[in-house]
Coordinates of C-alpha atoms in Angstrom, one line a residue:
Chain U
M1 CA 0.0 0.0 0.0
K2 CA 1.5 3.3 -1.0
P3 CA 1.3 6.0 1.6
E4 CA -0.2 9.2 0.4
R5 CA 2.2 12.1 0.8
T6 CA 0.1 15.1 -0.2
E7 CA -1.6 15.4 3.2
G8 CA 0.5 15.8 6.2
H9 CA -0.7 14.1 9.4
Y10 CA 0.5 15.0 12.8
V11 CA 2.1 12.0 14.4
A12 CA 2.3 12.1 18.2
P13 CA 5.6 11.2 19.8
L14 CA 5.8 7.6 21.1
E15 CA 4.3 7.1 24.5
E16 CA 6.0 4.2 26.2
T17 CA 3.5 3.7 29.0
A18 CA 0.6 3.6 26.7
L19 CA 2.3 1.1 24.5
E20 CA 3.0 -1.1 27.5
A21 CA -0.7 -1.0 28.3
T22 CA -1.5 -2.2 24.8
D23 CA 1.0 -5.0 25.1
T24 CA -0.4 -6.3 28.3
L25 CA -3.9 -6.4 26.8
R26 CA -4.8 -10.1 26.2
V27 CA -6.3 -10.7 22.8
E28 CA -8.8 -13.3 24.0
E29 CA -10.3 -10.6 26.2
A30 CA -10.8 -8.1 23.4
P31 CA -14.3 -6.7 23.3
L32 CA -16.7 -8.3 20.9
S33 CA -17.6 -6.3 17.8
L34 CA -20.9 -4.5 17.6
W35 CA -22.4 -7.3 15.4
A36 CA -21.1 -10.2 17.4
D37 CA -22.3 -8.5 20.6
A38 CA -25.7 -7.8 19.0
W39 CA -26.1 -11.4 17.8
R40 CA -25.3 -12.8 21.3
K41 CA -27.9 -10.5 22.7
L42 CA -30.5 -11.2 20.0
R43 CA -30.2 -15.0 20.3
R44 CA -31.7 -14.8 23.8
R45 CA -34.4 -12.3 23.1
P46 CA -37.9 -13.9 22.9
L47 CA -39.1 -11.0 20.8
F48 CA -36.4 -11.7 18.2
I49 CA -37.0 -15.5 18.2
V50 CA -40.7 -15.2 17.8
S51 CA -40.6 -12.6 15.1
S52 CA -37.9 -14.5 13.1
I53 CA -39.9 -17.6 13.2
M54 CA -43.0 -15.7 12.0
I55 CA -41.1 -14.1 9.2
L56 CA -39.5 -17.3 8.0
A57 CA -43.0 -18.9 8.0
L58 CA -44.4 -16.0 6.0
I59 CA -41.6 -16.3 3.5
F60 CA -42.3 -20.0 3.2
I61 CA -46.0 -19.4 2.6
A62 CA -45.3 -16.7 0.1
L63 CA -42.9 -19.0 -1.9
F64 CA -44.9 -22.2 -1.7
P65 CA -48.6 -21.4 -1.3
G66 CA -49.4 -24.8 -2.9
V67 CA -48.2 -26.6 0.2
F68 CA -51.0 -25.1 2.3
T69 CA -54.0 -25.0 -0.1
Q70 CA -54.8 -26.9 -3.3
V71 CA -57.8 -24.6 -4.1
P72 CA -57.0 -22.0 -6.7
P73 CA -57.8 -18.6 -5.2
N74 CA -59.6 -17.1 -8.2
N75 CA -61.2 -19.9 -10.1
E76 CA -63.9 -22.2 -8.7
C77 CA -65.7 -19.2 -7.2
L78 CA -69.4 -20.2 -7.0
L79 CA -71.9 -17.6 -6.1
A80 CA -73.9 -20.4 -4.5
N81 CA -71.1 -20.4 -1.8
S82 CA -71.4 -16.7 -1.2
E83 CA -70.6 -15.9 2.4
A84 CA -70.9 -19.6 3.3
G85 CA -69.3 -20.6 6.6
P86 CA -66.3 -23.0 7.1
R87 CA -66.6 -26.6 5.9
E88 CA -64.4 -29.6 5.1
G89 CA -61.4 -28.4 3.0
H90 CA -62.4 -24.7 3.3
P91 CA -61.5 -23.8 6.9
F92 CA -62.2 -20.0 6.6
G93 CA -65.4 -20.3 4.6
F94 CA -66.2 -18.3 1.5
T95 CA -66.1 -14.6 0.4
F96 CA -69.1 -12.7 -1.0
Q97 CA -68.1 -13.8 -4.5
G98 CA -68.0 -17.4 -3.3
C99 CA -64.3 -17.8 -3.5
D100 CA -62.4 -19.9 -0.9
L101 CA -61.2 -17.4 1.7
F102 CA -58.4 -19.6 3.1
S103 CA -56.8 -19.9 -0.3
R104 CA -57.1 -16.1 -0.9
V105 CA -55.5 -15.3 2.5
I106 CA -52.6 -17.8 1.8
H107 CA -52.0 -16.4 -1.7
G108 CA -52.2 -12.8 -0.5
T109 CA -48.9 -13.3 1.4
Q110 CA -46.9 -13.1 -1.8
A111 CA -48.1 -9.6 -2.9
S112 CA -47.6 -8.1 0.6
L113 CA -44.1 -9.5 1.1
S114 CA -42.9 -8.9 -2.4
V115 CA -44.1 -5.3 -2.5
G116 CA -42.6 -4.7 1.0
I117 CA -39.2 -6.3 0.3
L118 CA -38.8 -4.7 -3.2
A119 CA -39.8 -1.3 -1.9
V120 CA -37.4 -1.5 1.0
L121 CA -34.6 -2.6 -1.4
C122 CA -35.3 0.4 -3.7
V123 CA -35.4 2.8 -0.7
L124 CA -32.1 1.3 0.6
V125 CA -30.4 1.8 -2.7
I126 CA -31.5 5.4 -3.2
G127 CA -31.5 6.5 0.4
V128 CA -28.2 4.9 1.5
T129 CA -26.4 6.2 -1.7
F130 CA -27.7 9.7 -1.3
G131 CA -27.4 9.8 2.4
A132 CA -23.9 8.4 2.5
L133 CA -22.6 10.8 -0.2
A134 CA -24.3 13.8 1.4
G135 CA -23.0 13.0 4.9
Y136 CA -19.5 12.0 3.8
Y137 CA -18.7 14.7 1.3
G138 CA -20.8 17.5 2.8
G139 CA -20.7 20.9 1.1
W140 CA -22.8 21.7 -1.9
L141 CA -23.7 18.0 -2.6
D142 CA -25.1 17.8 0.9
A143 CA -27.1 21.0 0.4
V144 CA -28.5 19.9 -2.9
L145 CA -29.5 16.4 -1.8
A146 CA -31.0 17.7 1.5
R147 CA -33.3 20.1 -0.5
L148 CA -34.2 17.4 -3.0
G149 CA -35.1 15.1 0.0
D150 CA -37.1 17.9 1.6
I151 CA -39.2 18.3 -1.6
F152 CA -40.2 14.6 -1.6
F153 CA -40.5 14.4 2.2
A154 CA -43.1 17.2 2.1
L155 CA -45.4 14.9 0.2
P156 CA -46.9 12.5 2.7
L157 CA -46.8 8.8 1.7
I158 CA -50.4 7.8 1.2
L159 CA -51.3 11.3 -0.1
G160 CA -48.5 11.3 -2.7
A161 CA -49.2 7.7 -3.7
L162 CA -52.9 8.5 -4.2
V163 CA -52.0 11.3 -6.6
I164 CA -49.2 9.5 -8.4
T165 CA -50.9 6.2 -8.9
Q166 CA -53.9 7.9 -10.5
L167 CA -51.9 9.7 -13.1
P168 CA -52.9 8.5 -16.6
F169 CA -49.3 7.1 -17.1
F170 CA -49.4 4.9 -13.9
R171 CA -53.0 4.1 -14.3
E172 CA -52.4 2.5 -17.7
N173 CA -49.4 0.5 -16.5
K174 CA -50.8 -0.8 -13.2
S175 CA -48.6 -3.5 -11.7
V176 CA -46.9 -4.6 -8.6
W177 CA -43.9 -2.5 -9.8
T178 CA -45.9 0.7 -10.0
V179 CA -46.7 0.4 -6.3
V180 CA -43.0 -0.3 -5.5
V181 CA -41.8 2.6 -7.5
V182 CA -44.3 5.0 -6.0
I183 CA -43.4 3.9 -2.4
A184 CA -39.7 4.2 -3.1
M185 CA -40.1 7.6 -4.7
L186 CA -41.8 9.0 -1.7
A187 CA -40.0 7.2 1.1
W188 CA -36.3 7.5 0.3
P189 CA -35.7 10.8 2.1
Q190 CA -36.3 9.3 5.5
M191 CA -33.6 6.6 4.8
A192 CA -31.3 9.2 3.4
R193 CA -31.6 11.4 6.5
I194 CA -30.8 8.5 8.9
T195 CA -27.8 7.3 6.8
R196 CA -26.5 10.9 6.5
G197 CA -26.6 11.3 10.3
A198 CA -24.9 7.9 10.9
V199 CA -22.2 8.6 8.4
I200 CA -21.5 12.0 9.9
E201 CA -21.1 10.4 13.3
V202 CA -18.6 7.9 12.0
R203 CA -16.7 9.8 9.3
N204 CA -14.3 11.5 11.7
A205 CA -13.7 8.5 13.9
D206 CA -10.0 7.6 14.6
F207 CA -10.1 4.4 12.6
V208 CA -11.2 6.3 9.5
T209 CA -8.3 8.8 9.9
A210 CA -6.0 5.8 10.5
A211 CA -7.1 4.1 7.3
R212 CA -6.8 7.4 5.3
S213 CA -3.3 8.0 6.6
L214 CA -2.4 4.4 5.6
G215 CA -3.2 5.5 2.1
V216 CA -6.8 4.3 1.6
S217 CA -8.6 6.5 -0.9
R218 CA -11.3 8.8 0.2
F219 CA -14.0 6.8 -1.5
G220 CA -12.4 3.5 -0.3
A221 CA -12.6 4.7 3.3
L222 CA -16.3 5.4 2.8
M223 CA -17.0 2.0 1.4
R224 CA -14.8 -0.1 3.7
H225 CA -14.7 1.7 7.0
V226 CA -17.4 4.4 7.3
L227 CA -20.5 2.7 5.8
P228 CA -20.2 -0.7 7.5
N229 CA -20.0 1.1 10.8
A230 CA -23.0 3.4 10.0
L231 CA -25.3 0.5 9.0
A232 CA -26.9 -0.3 12.4
P233 CA -29.6 2.5 12.4
V234 CA -30.1 1.9 8.6
I235 CA -30.9 -1.8 9.2
V236 CA -33.3 -1.0 12.1
L237 CA -35.2 1.6 10.0
A238 CA -35.3 -0.8 7.0
T239 CA -36.9 -3.5 9.1
L240 CA -39.5 -1.1 10.5
E241 CA -40.2 0.4 7.1
L242 CA -40.8 -3.1 5.7
G243 CA -43.8 -3.3 8.0
V244 CA -44.9 0.3 7.1
F245 CA -44.7 -0.5 3.4
I246 CA -46.8 -3.6 3.7
V247 CA -49.5 -1.5 5.4
T248 CA -49.1 1.0 2.6
E249 CA -49.6 -1.6 -0.1
A250 CA -52.6 -3.0 1.7
T251 CA -54.0 0.5 2.2
L252 CA -53.5 1.4 -1.5
S253 CA -55.0 -1.8 -2.7
F254 CA -57.9 -1.3 -0.2
L255 CA -58.5 2.1 -1.8
G256 CA -58.5 0.4 -5.2
I257 CA -55.3 2.2 -6.4
G258 CA -52.7 -0.4 -5.4
V259 CA -51.7 -3.7 -7.1
P260 CA -54.0 -4.8 -10.0
E261 CA -57.2 -6.7 -9.2
S262 CA -55.7 -9.8 -10.7
V263 CA -53.0 -9.9 -8.0
M264 CA -54.1 -11.5 -4.7
S265 CA -53.8 -8.9 -1.9
W266 CA -55.1 -8.7 1.6
G267 CA -56.0 -5.1 0.9
H268 CA -58.4 -6.2 -1.9
D269 CA -59.9 -8.9 0.3
I270 CA -60.6 -6.5 3.1
A271 CA -62.1 -3.9 0.7
A272 CA -64.3 -6.6 -0.8
A273 CA -65.4 -7.8 2.6
Q274 CA -67.0 -4.4 3.4
V275 CA -70.3 -5.7 1.9
S276 CA -70.3 -8.7 4.2
I277 CA -69.4 -6.8 7.4
R278 CA -72.8 -7.2 9.0
T279 CA -73.7 -10.7 7.7
N280 CA -70.4 -12.5 8.1
P281 CA -67.7 -10.4 9.7
M282 CA -65.2 -13.3 9.7
I283 CA -64.7 -12.6 6.0
L284 CA -63.2 -9.3 7.1
I285 CA -61.4 -10.6 10.1
Y286 CA -59.3 -13.4 8.5
P287 CA -57.4 -11.2 6.0
S288 CA -57.1 -8.5 8.6
I289 CA -55.5 -10.9 11.0
A290 CA -53.1 -12.1 8.4
L291 CA -52.1 -8.5 7.5
S292 CA -51.7 -7.5 11.1
L293 CA -49.6 -10.6 12.0
C294 CA -47.3 -9.9 9.0
V295 CA -46.8 -6.3 10.0
L296 CA -46.4 -7.2 13.6
S297 CA -43.6 -9.6 12.9
F298 CA -41.5 -7.0 11.1
I299 CA -42.2 -4.3 13.7
M300 CA -41.2 -6.8 16.5
L301 CA -38.0 -7.7 14.6
G302 CA -37.2 -4.0 14.1
D303 CA -37.8 -3.4 17.8
A304 CA -35.5 -6.3 18.8
L305 CA -32.8 -5.2 16.4
R306 CA -32.9 -1.6 17.7
D307 CA -32.5 -2.8 21.3
A308 CA -29.5 -4.9 20.3
L309 CA -27.8 -2.5 17.9
D310 CA -28.4 0.9 19.5
P311 CA -25.5 1.6 21.8
K312 CA -27.6 4.1 23.8
S313 CA -30.1 1.5 24.9
R314 CA -27.4 -1.1 25.3
E315 CA -26.0 0.6 28.4
R316 CA -29.2 0.0 30.4
Chain S
M1 CA -34.3 33.7 17.8
I2 CA -35.9 36.1 15.3
R3 CA -33.1 35.5 12.9
Y4 CA -33.6 31.8 13.2
I5 CA -37.3 32.1 12.5
V6 CA -36.6 34.2 9.4
R7 CA -34.0 31.8 8.2
R8 CA -36.3 28.8 8.6
L9 CA -39.1 30.6 6.9
L10 CA -36.9 31.3 4.0
Q11 CA -36.0 27.6 3.8
V12 CA -39.7 26.7 3.7
I13 CA -40.2 28.7 0.4
P14 CA -38.0 26.5 -1.9
V15 CA -39.4 23.3 -0.4
F16 CA -43.0 24.5 -1.0
L17 CA -42.2 25.7 -4.5
G18 CA -40.3 22.4 -5.3
T19 CA -43.1 20.1 -4.0
T20 CA -45.9 22.0 -5.7
L21 CA -44.0 22.2 -8.9
L22 CA -43.4 18.4 -8.7
V23 CA -47.1 17.7 -8.1
Y24 CA -48.2 20.2 -10.8
F25 CA -45.8 18.7 -13.3
M26 CA -47.0 15.2 -12.6
V27 CA -50.6 16.1 -12.9
F28 CA -50.5 18.4 -15.9
A29 CA -47.3 17.7 -17.9
L30 CA -46.8 13.9 -17.8
P31 CA -48.2 11.9 -20.8
G32 CA -51.9 11.6 -20.7
D33 CA -54.5 14.3 -21.4
P34 CA -56.3 15.6 -18.2
I35 CA -59.1 16.9 -20.5
A36 CA -59.6 13.6 -22.3
A37 CA -60.1 11.9 -18.9
L38 CA -63.1 14.1 -18.4
F39 CA -65.0 12.7 -21.4
G40 CA -64.2 9.0 -20.9
D41 CA -64.7 7.0 -24.1
R42 CA -66.7 9.7 -25.9
Q43 CA -64.9 12.1 -28.3
P44 CA -66.0 15.7 -27.7
P45 CA -65.9 18.4 -30.5
Q46 CA -62.6 20.1 -30.9
S47 CA -64.1 23.5 -30.0
V48 CA -65.1 22.1 -26.6
I49 CA -61.6 20.7 -26.0
D50 CA -60.0 24.0 -27.0
A51 CA -62.4 26.0 -24.7
L52 CA -61.6 23.8 -21.8
R53 CA -57.9 23.8 -22.4
A54 CA -58.0 27.6 -22.5
Q55 CA -60.1 27.7 -19.3
Y56 CA -57.5 25.6 -17.4
N57 CA -54.6 27.4 -19.1
L58 CA -53.4 24.2 -20.7
D59 CA -52.8 26.0 -23.9
Q60 CA -50.0 27.9 -22.3
P61 CA -46.4 26.7 -21.9
F62 CA -45.9 24.6 -18.7
I63 CA -44.0 27.1 -16.7
V64 CA -46.5 29.8 -17.4
Q65 CA -49.3 27.5 -16.3
Y66 CA -47.5 26.8 -13.1
G67 CA -46.9 30.6 -12.5
I68 CA -50.6 31.3 -13.1
F69 CA -51.5 28.5 -10.7
L70 CA -49.2 29.9 -8.0
K71 CA -50.7 33.4 -8.4
N72 CA -54.2 32.0 -8.2
L73 CA -53.3 29.9 -5.1
F74 CA -52.1 32.9 -3.2
T75 CA -55.1 35.1 -4.2
L76 CA -57.4 32.1 -3.3
N77 CA -58.8 32.3 -6.9
L78 CA -58.7 28.6 -7.5
G79 CA -61.0 28.5 -10.4
V80 CA -63.7 25.8 -11.0
D81 CA -63.5 22.0 -11.0
F82 CA -64.6 19.8 -13.8
T83 CA -68.2 20.1 -12.6
Q84 CA -67.9 23.9 -12.9
Q85 CA -68.2 24.3 -9.1
P86 CA -65.8 27.0 -7.6
I87 CA -63.0 25.1 -5.9
A88 CA -62.4 27.7 -3.2
A89 CA -66.0 27.4 -2.0
T90 CA -65.7 23.6 -1.8
L91 CA -62.5 23.9 0.1
A92 CA -64.0 26.4 2.5
R93 CA -66.7 23.8 3.2
I94 CA -64.6 20.7 3.7
F95 CA -61.4 22.1 5.3
P96 CA -63.0 22.9 8.7
V97 CA -64.3 19.3 8.9
T98 CA -60.9 17.8 8.4
A99 CA -59.3 20.3 10.7
M100 CA -61.7 19.3 13.4
L101 CA -60.9 15.6 12.8
A102 CA -57.2 16.3 12.8
V103 CA -57.3 18.4 16.0
E104 CA -59.3 15.7 17.8
A105 CA -56.9 12.9 16.6
L106 CA -53.8 14.9 17.5
A107 CA -55.3 15.7 21.0
I108 CA -56.1 12.1 21.6
Q109 CA -52.7 10.8 20.6
A110 CA -50.8 13.5 22.3
I111 CA -52.6 13.5 25.7
F112 CA -53.1 9.7 26.1
G113 CA -49.8 8.8 24.4
V114 CA -47.8 11.1 26.7
A115 CA -49.8 10.1 29.8
F116 CA -49.5 6.3 29.3
G117 CA -45.9 6.7 28.1
L118 CA -44.9 8.7 31.2
V119 CA -46.5 6.2 33.6
A120 CA -44.9 3.2 31.8
G121 CA -41.5 4.9 31.7
L122 CA -41.6 5.7 35.4
R123 CA -42.6 2.1 36.2
R124 CA -40.1 0.5 33.8
G125 CA -40.2 -3.3 34.0
K126 CA -43.4 -3.4 36.1
L127 CA -46.6 -5.1 35.0
F128 CA -48.2 -1.9 33.6
D129 CA -45.1 -1.2 31.6
S130 CA -44.9 -4.6 29.9
T131 CA -48.7 -4.7 29.3
V132 CA -48.7 -1.3 27.6
L133 CA -45.6 -2.2 25.5
V134 CA -47.1 -5.4 24.1
A135 CA -50.5 -3.7 23.6
S136 CA -48.9 -0.8 21.7
L137 CA -47.1 -3.2 19.3
V138 CA -50.4 -4.8 18.5
V139 CA -52.0 -1.4 17.9
I140 CA -49.2 -0.4 15.6
A141 CA -49.5 -3.6 13.6
V142 CA -53.3 -3.2 12.9
P143 CA -53.7 -0.9 9.9
T144 CA -56.0 2.1 10.2
F145 CA -58.6 0.8 7.7
V146 CA -58.9 -2.4 9.6
L147 CA -59.3 -0.5 12.9
G148 CA -61.9 1.7 11.2
F149 CA -64.1 -1.3 10.3
V150 CA -63.7 -3.0 13.6
F151 CA -64.6 0.2 15.6
Q152 CA -67.4 1.0 13.2
L153 CA -68.8 -2.5 13.7
V154 CA -68.3 -2.7 17.5
F155 CA -69.0 0.8 18.7
G156 CA -71.3 2.0 15.9
V157 CA -73.4 -1.1 15.1
Y158 CA -73.3 -3.5 18.0
L159 CA -73.0 -1.2 21.0
G160 CA -74.6 1.9 19.4
W161 CA -72.3 4.4 21.3
A162 CA -71.6 6.4 18.2
K163 CA -73.0 7.0 14.7
P164 CA -71.5 4.4 12.3
T165 CA -71.3 7.1 9.6
V166 CA -71.0 10.8 10.0
G167 CA -72.7 12.4 7.0
A168 CA -73.2 16.0 6.0
Q169 CA -73.4 17.9 9.2
A170 CA -70.3 16.9 11.2
G171 CA -69.9 18.1 14.7
W172 CA -67.2 17.5 17.3
G173 CA -69.1 14.6 18.9
D174 CA -69.8 12.9 15.6
L175 CA -66.1 13.0 14.7
L176 CA -65.0 11.4 17.9
L177 CA -65.1 7.8 16.7
P178 CA -63.2 8.5 13.4
A179 CA -60.7 10.6 15.4
V180 CA -60.0 7.7 17.8
V181 CA -59.4 5.4 14.8
L182 CA -57.2 8.0 13.1
G183 CA -55.2 8.8 16.2
L184 CA -54.8 5.2 17.6
V185 CA -51.7 4.1 15.6
S186 CA -49.8 7.3 16.3
F187 CA -50.9 7.1 19.9
A188 CA -48.9 3.9 20.2
Y189 CA -45.9 5.5 18.7
V190 CA -46.2 8.5 21.0
L191 CA -46.5 6.2 24.0
R192 CA -43.3 4.3 23.0
L193 CA -41.3 7.4 22.3
T194 CA -42.4 9.1 25.6
R195 CA -41.6 5.9 27.5
A196 CA -38.1 5.5 26.0
S197 CA -37.3 9.2 26.5
V198 CA -38.6 9.2 30.1
T199 CA -36.5 6.2 31.0
E200 CA -33.5 7.8 29.5
N201 CA -33.9 11.1 31.4
M202 CA -35.0 9.6 34.7
N203 CA -31.5 9.0 35.9
A204 CA -30.0 12.3 34.5
D205 CA -28.0 14.5 36.8
Y206 CA -30.4 17.4 36.7
V207 CA -33.2 15.1 37.9
R208 CA -31.1 14.0 40.9
T209 CA -30.3 17.7 41.6
A210 CA -33.9 18.6 41.4
T211 CA -34.8 15.8 43.9
A212 CA -31.9 16.7 46.1
K213 CA -32.9 20.3 46.4
G214 CA -36.2 19.2 47.8
L215 CA -38.6 19.6 44.9
S216 CA -41.8 17.6 45.2
R217 CA -42.1 14.4 43.2
P218 CA -44.8 15.7 40.9
R219 CA -42.8 18.8 40.1
V220 CA -39.7 16.8 39.4
V221 CA -41.7 14.5 37.1
L222 CA -43.6 17.2 35.2
A223 CA -41.2 20.1 35.0
H224 CA -37.9 18.2 34.7
I225 CA -38.4 14.7 33.4
L226 CA -41.4 15.2 31.2
R227 CA -40.4 18.5 29.7
N228 CA -37.0 17.3 28.8
S229 CA -38.5 14.1 27.3
M230 CA -40.8 16.0 24.9
I231 CA -38.4 16.7 22.1
P232 CA -38.6 13.4 20.2
V233 CA -42.3 13.3 20.8
V234 CA -42.9 16.7 19.4
T235 CA -40.7 15.9 16.4
Y236 CA -42.7 12.8 15.8
L237 CA -46.1 14.6 16.1
G238 CA -44.9 17.2 13.5
A239 CA -43.5 14.6 11.0
N240 CA -46.5 12.4 11.6
L241 CA -49.0 15.1 10.4
G242 CA -48.3 13.7 6.9
G243 CA -49.3 10.2 8.1
L244 CA -52.4 11.8 9.6
M245 CA -53.4 13.2 6.3
G246 CA -53.0 9.8 4.6
G247 CA -55.0 8.2 7.4
A248 CA -57.7 10.9 7.0
I249 CA -58.2 9.7 3.4
V250 CA -59.0 6.2 4.7
T251 CA -60.9 7.2 7.8
E252 CA -63.1 9.8 6.1
G253 CA -63.9 7.2 3.5
I254 CA -65.0 4.6 6.0
F255 CA -67.0 6.9 8.2
N256 CA -68.3 9.0 5.3
V257 CA -66.9 12.3 6.7
P258 CA -67.3 15.1 4.1
G259 CA -63.7 16.3 4.5
V260 CA -60.5 17.0 2.5
G261 CA -59.4 13.3 2.3
N262 CA -62.7 12.1 1.0
K263 CA -62.8 14.9 -1.6
L264 CA -59.1 14.3 -2.7
Y265 CA -59.8 10.6 -3.1
Q266 CA -62.8 11.2 -5.3
A267 CA -61.0 13.9 -7.3
T268 CA -58.0 11.6 -8.0
L269 CA -60.3 8.7 -9.1
R270 CA -62.0 11.2 -11.6
G271 CA -58.7 12.7 -12.6
E272 CA -59.7 16.2 -11.7
G273 CA -56.3 17.9 -12.0
P274 CA -57.2 21.4 -10.7
T275 CA -58.9 20.1 -7.5
I276 CA -56.0 17.7 -6.9
V277 CA -53.2 20.3 -7.1
A278 CA -55.2 22.8 -5.1
I279 CA -55.8 20.4 -2.2
V280 CA -52.3 18.8 -2.3
S281 CA -50.6 22.2 -2.3
I282 CA -52.5 23.4 0.7
L283 CA -51.8 20.2 2.6
V284 CA -48.1 20.4 1.7
L285 CA -48.1 24.0 3.0
V286 CA -49.8 22.9 6.3
F287 CA -47.3 20.1 6.7
V288 CA -44.2 22.2 6.0
L289 CA -45.4 25.0 8.4
A290 CA -46.2 22.4 11.1
N291 CA -42.7 21.1 11.0
L292 CA -41.4 24.7 11.2
L293 CA -43.5 25.1 14.3
V294 CA -41.9 21.9 15.7
D295 CA -38.4 23.4 15.2
L296 CA -39.4 26.5 17.1
L297 CA -40.9 24.5 19.9
Y298 CA -37.5 22.9 20.6
A299 CA -36.2 26.2 21.9
W300 CA -39.0 26.5 24.4
L301 CA -38.7 22.8 25.5
D302 CA -35.0 22.7 25.8
P303 CA -33.3 26.0 26.9
R304 CA -29.9 24.5 26.0
I305 CA -30.8 24.9 22.4
R306 CA -30.0 28.5 21.4
Y307 CA -30.6 29.6 17.9
E308 CA -28.1 32.4 17.8
A309 CA -26.2 31.2 14.7

């Protein structure tokens, strides 16, 4: 590694006593890294265990709905079965349109999870990139990105999504992706702000200065030393936002402006159950419970992660 | 302090202009004709199209259109919607209803959230604390529109404590049930924030000093612990006003409240560009100003923060 000579760094004279102290430190007793420490804490937290199991189960249901139900969710809807109660092979009964509710609830998992995960990934890409660049380089780039973020931040999520999804352009190309794009477009500033703050906290740390003085390039230091150490709040926010985005997708679908009607979504099922609310409220309750459990598992995971990763709460 | 207020006010202007420009651009300049949407499948005569385009300034270059829109917005001369009703008169009718709903919801989430959070924080680890924490997680996980239906069914239909739907003449009492639904999710967040903040401040040096110099427990709790714990809560309440607006669209729809959210929803479904940009611009202005207010509240809550720079 070639040392960089253009920037002069002040080097303190050797301090023998301090070196001695370092030599006597036994390596086996070195403190655990943030992540190892967090993992050790997490493993024993019931909140983390429960939410992880729930999320793994949800992912399995989303990937292999056929394991749980053989009934196709959209075909075989008989109006004769309208609002019929549970019976052999149809544990949740039937919707107003006479479709098997259990099958619809199982198949709805996919839309919620995929919209949530895709939207969070998009938000992570945009938000972390902008936030890290703004926080690390500062100056005019920070100012421009901050104002840009303010403009999108001033448009509340559901409000903005309502306007954007109803534009002729989005209305004609309605798909799962339009919902993802709209959510990502409106939600990235929050992620950028959190990343920016975390990067500013880390960028002047001693280990970053040390890496720079050893000749690591400015961008290299950002990628290898600053970002990995600024990720904790980003991961916590991403987990919590996954829950928020799943609610957003369901809300938009409920309003009839979310994913297309052909895609199974709990939001659609809950909207369609409005007509049955007085005759058979269970048609409303089952998809609502599924949606709430899904959101709950991500909120719980985010909560557990924050407790484990936030140094402030770790002290207590 | 005055200099800080002026500087923050000046920062609000580019944000407001940028956001309204963004919305105006999306509604009027993206591919897709806002006038054609008005006629559905039928093809109107060209003269009608031209007259309508002139009426909504769509025959002007985009930036001129936006300029005219801004001028009209600040002179409250908002023109007519696609049913030729004056938009300003409609807004004057529906804004007070939504303002009432929002004030009730804000009051519910602020008062109950802070009270429960304070008690839970002071009794950290006790039964009340753990019960409230678990309950708040569940409340957060249930989306507003599900809560709306459940409350409508239970309190409106089965128990008959409130009117299931509000209808045209909305008073404070009629809006209580929708306001509870609207405020409940944020109530849980306020509770958790207050609790976390209170537990953090409970062992602070200034609290020990306050107790040591003989202040009564209520005074220590209210004037020292609570006041210093309010900053994250107030920040959240300001930022969450946007969420409240989104929630209002859902809640007003379920309870049939004749408010801004309901109107905006119907306007977007019909593709009524002028109404959409007017409502969204005003809501953005409210949101931005509310967050400015939150920044100014900091100085009052925490005297350590001085805005001399």
